[in-house]
């Protein structure tokens, strides 16, 4: 009896091991991509697609697309147009490639089984342009906000110029667009 129990246990462990090996794809934590690849791969409206759309708009000086990504609340700010203009001037060149790790969960609230508040942090790293520039873009996107539905959308982005600098140099030149006051 003990022998058959051991065989069953070994069989179950082998099956679980095989299942876990075949179900997990091994990709690097991040990899570089292009805007076209990201837009082609992410057909659904998700944060990676929105970030690719933002990079395309920055590359093409498309102010209206950038503006359309912000929430209704942020669009009401009088400073927004000037901030976008400043960002367009700050961001030089067309994006060649970037690190595709663009989001991570930030805050989540659930009441009675319903998501009532959900935000995502934007992190677009190693943005390389044809003008030999390297940028990092961070920001905050409100996915759900039952208390303030007008805040759904992009709240802010900050663009950092890391050309000829160490990554995450605190003195890197930057520009902010949107509502950075929390």
CSV table of C-alpha atoms in Angstrom, one decimal:
chain,number,residue,atom,x,y,z
A,1,UNK,CA,0.0,0.0,0.0
A,2,UNK,CA,2.8,2.4,0.9
A,3,UNK,CA,4.4,1.8,-2.5
A,4,UNK,CA,1.3,2.8,-4.4
A,5,UNK,CA,0.9,5.9,-2.3
A,6,UNK,CA,4.4,7.0,-3.1
A,7,UNK,CA,3.8,6.4,-6.8
A,8,UNK,CA,0.7,8.5,-6.7
A,9,UNK,CA,2.5,11.2,-4.8
A,10,UNK,CA,5.4,11.2,-7.2
A,11,UNK,CA,3.0,11.2,-10.1
A,12,UNK,CA,1.1,14.2,-8.6
A,13,UNK,CA,4.3,16.1,-7.9
A,14,UNK,CA,5.6,15.4,-11.4
A,15,UNK,CA,2.3,16.6,-12.9
A,16,UNK,CA,2.3,19.8,-10.9
A,17,UNK,CA,6.0,20.5,-11.8
A,18,UNK,CA,5.3,19.8,-15.5
A,19,UNK,CA,2.2,22.1,-15.4
A,20,UNK,CA,4.1,24.9,-13.7
A,21,UNK,CA,7.0,24.7,-16.1
A,22,UNK,CA,4.8,24.7,-19.2
A,23,UNK,CA,2.4,27.4,-18.0
A,24,UNK,CA,5.0,30.0,-17.2
A,25,UNK,CA,6.6,31.8,-20.0
A,26,UNK,CA,10.1,33.0,-19.3
A,27,UNK,CA,10.6,36.5,-20.5
A,28,UNK,CA,13.1,39.1,-19.3
A,29,UNK,CA,11.6,41.5,-16.8
A,30,UNK,CA,11.6,44.1,-19.5
A,31,UNK,CA,12.7,44.4,-23.1
A,32,UNK,CA,12.9,47.1,-25.6
A,33,UNK,CA,10.3,47.6,-28.3
A,34,UNK,CA,9.1,50.1,-30.8
A,35,UNK,CA,5.9,52.1,-31.0
A,36,UNK,CA,4.7,50.2,-34.1
A,37,UNK,CA,5.4,46.8,-32.5
A,38,UNK,CA,3.5,47.8,-29.3
A,39,UNK,CA,0.5,49.2,-31.2
A,40,UNK,CA,0.4,46.1,-33.3
A,41,UNK,CA,0.6,43.7,-30.4
A,42,UNK,CA,-1.7,45.6,-28.1
A,43,UNK,CA,-4.9,45.9,-30.1
A,44,UNK,CA,-7.1,46.4,-27.0
A,45,UNK,CA,-7.2,49.8,-25.2
A,46,UNK,CA,-4.7,49.0,-22.4
A,47,UNK,CA,-2.0,51.0,-20.6
A,48,UNK,CA,0.8,49.7,-22.9
A,49,UNK,CA,-1.2,50.8,-26.0
A,50,UNK,CA,-1.8,54.2,-24.4
A,51,UNK,CA,1.9,54.7,-23.6
A,52,UNK,CA,2.8,53.7,-27.2
A,53,UNK,CA,0.2,56.2,-28.4
A,54,UNK,CA,1.7,58.9,-26.1
A,55,UNK,CA,5.2,58.2,-27.4
A,56,UNK,CA,4.0,58.4,-31.0
A,57,UNK,CA,2.3,61.8,-30.2
A,58,UNK,CA,5.5,63.1,-28.6
A,59,UNK,CA,7.5,61.9,-31.7
A,60,UNK,CA,5.1,63.7,-34.0
A,61,UNK,CA,4.4,66.8,-31.9
A,62,UNK,CA,0.8,65.8,-31.8
A,63,UNK,CA,-0.5,68.1,-29.0
A,64,UNK,CA,-4.1,67.2,-29.4
A,65,UNK,CA,-3.5,63.4,-28.9
A,66,UNK,CA,-1.5,64.1,-25.7
A,67,UNK,CA,-4.3,66.4,-24.4
A,68,UNK,CA,-7.0,63.9,-25.2
A,69,UNK,CA,-5.3,61.4,-22.9
A,70,UNK,CA,-5.8,63.5,-19.8
A,71,UNK,CA,-8.8,63.3,-17.6
A,72,UNK,CA,-11.7,65.8,-17.9
A,73,UNK,CA,-10.6,67.3,-14.6
A,74,UNK,CA,-7.0,67.9,-15.7
A,75,UNK,CA,-8.2,69.2,-19.1
A,76,UNK,CA,-10.0,72.0,-17.2
A,77,UNK,CA,-6.7,73.4,-15.9
A,78,UNK,CA,-5.7,76.6,-17.7
A,79,UNK,CA,-2.0,75.6,-17.5
A,80,UNK,CA,-2.4,72.3,-19.4
A,81,UNK,CA,-1.8,73.7,-23.0
A,82,UNK,CA,1.3,75.6,-21.9
A,83,UNK,CA,2.6,72.5,-20.1
A,84,UNK,CA,2.1,70.3,-23.2
A,85,UNK,CA,3.8,72.9,-25.4
A,86,UNK,CA,6.8,72.9,-23.0
A,87,UNK,CA,6.9,69.1,-23.0
A,88,UNK,CA,6.8,69.1,-26.8
A,89,UNK,CA,9.7,71.5,-26.9
A,90,UNK,CA,11.6,69.5,-24.2
A,91,UNK,CA,11.2,66.1,-26.0
A,92,UNK,CA,13.6,66.0,-28.9
A,93,UNK,CA,13.3,63.6,-31.8
A,94,UNK,CA,11.3,60.5,-32.9
A,95,UNK,CA,11.2,57.5,-30.6
A,96,UNK,CA,13.4,54.6,-32.0
A,97,UNK,CA,12.8,52.2,-29.1
A,98,UNK,CA,12.0,52.0,-25.4
A,99,UNK,CA,11.7,49.7,-22.5
A,100,UNK,CA,8.3,48.1,-22.6
A,101,UNK,CA,7.8,47.9,-18.9
A,102,UNK,CA,5.3,50.6,-18.6
A,103,UNK,CA,3.0,50.0,-15.7
A,104,UNK,CA,2.5,48.7,-12.3
A,105,UNK,CA,-0.5,48.7,-9.9
A,106,UNK,CA,-0.7,51.6,-7.6
A,107,UNK,CA,-3.8,51.9,-5.6
A,108,UNK,CA,-6.9,49.7,-5.4
A,109,UNK,CA,-10.1,50.0,-3.4
A,110,UNK,CA,-12.9,47.5,-3.3
A,111,UNK,CA,-16.2,48.0,-1.6
A,112,UNK,CA,-18.7,45.2,-1.4
A,113,UNK,CA,-16.9,43.3,-4.2
A,114,UNK,CA,-16.9,46.2,-6.6
A,115,UNK,CA,-13.7,48.1,-7.6
A,116,UNK,CA,-14.3,51.7,-6.6
A,117,UNK,CA,-10.8,53.2,-7.1
A,118,UNK,CA,-8.0,51.9,-9.2
A,119,UNK,CA,-4.8,53.7,-10.4
A,120,UNK,CA,-1.9,52.6,-12.5
A,121,UNK,CA,1.6,54.1,-12.4
A,122,UNK,CA,3.2,54.7,-15.7
A,123,UNK,CA,6.9,54.0,-16.2
A,124,UNK,CA,8.4,54.2,-19.7
A,125,UNK,CA,12.1,53.7,-19.4
A,126,UNK,CA,15.0,54.0,-21.8
A,127,UNK,CA,13.2,56.0,-24.4
A,128,UNK,CA,15.8,56.4,-27.2
A,129,UNK,CA,15.2,59.0,-30.0
A,130,UNK,CA,16.8,59.7,-33.3
A,131,UNK,CA,18.3,62.9,-31.8
A,132,UNK,CA,20.5,60.7,-29.5
A,133,UNK,CA,18.4,61.5,-26.5
A,134,UNK,CA,17.3,59.2,-23.7
A,135,UNK,CA,14.2,59.8,-21.6
A,136,UNK,CA,12.2,58.3,-18.8
A,137,UNK,CA,8.5,59.1,-18.5
A,138,UNK,CA,6.5,58.5,-15.3
A,139,UNK,CA,3.0,59.3,-14.6
A,140,UNK,CA,-0.3,58.3,-13.0
A,141,UNK,CA,-3.5,57.0,-14.8
A,142,UNK,CA,-6.8,56.8,-13.0
A,143,UNK,CA,-8.7,53.7,-14.3
A,144,UNK,CA,-11.6,53.8,-11.8
A,145,UNK,CA,-12.7,56.6,-9.4
A,146,UNK,CA,-16.3,56.3,-8.3
A,147,UNK,CA,-16.0,59.4,-6.0
A,148,UNK,CA,-14.7,61.6,-8.8
A,149,UNK,CA,-15.5,60.2,-12.3
A,150,UNK,CA,-14.1,63.3,-14.0
A,151,UNK,CA,-10.6,62.3,-12.8
A,152,UNK,CA,-10.6,59.1,-14.9
A,153,UNK,CA,-7.7,59.3,-17.4
A,154,UNK,CA,-4.2,60.6,-17.2
A,155,UNK,CA,-3.5,62.7,-14.2
A,156,UNK,CA,0.1,63.7,-14.9
A,157,UNK,CA,3.3,62.8,-16.7
A,158,UNK,CA,6.9,63.8,-15.9
A,159,UNK,CA,9.5,63.5,-18.6
A,160,UNK,CA,13.2,63.2,-17.5
A,161,UNK,CA,16.1,63.7,-19.8
A,162,UNK,CA,18.8,61.1,-19.0
A,163,UNK,CA,21.0,61.8,-22.0
A,164,UNK,CA,24.6,61.7,-20.9
A,165,UNK,CA,23.5,61.1,-17.3
A,166,UNK,CA,23.4,58.2,-14.9
A,167,UNK,CA,20.0,56.5,-14.7
A,168,UNK,CA,17.8,58.1,-12.0
A,169,UNK,CA,20.1,61.1,-11.5
A,170,UNK,CA,18.0,63.3,-9.2
A,171,UNK,CA,19.3,66.4,-11.0
A,172,UNK,CA,18.2,65.3,-14.5
A,173,UNK,CA,16.3,68.0,-16.4
A,174,UNK,CA,12.6,67.4,-16.4
A,175,UNK,CA,9.2,68.7,-17.4
A,176,UNK,CA,5.8,68.0,-15.8
A,177,UNK,CA,2.4,68.0,-17.5
A,178,UNK,CA,-0.9,67.7,-15.7
A,179,UNK,CA,-1.8,67.8,-12.0
A,180,UNK,CA,1.2,66.8,-9.9
A,181,UNK,CA,-0.3,68.2,-6.7
A,182,UNK,CA,-1.5,65.4,-4.5
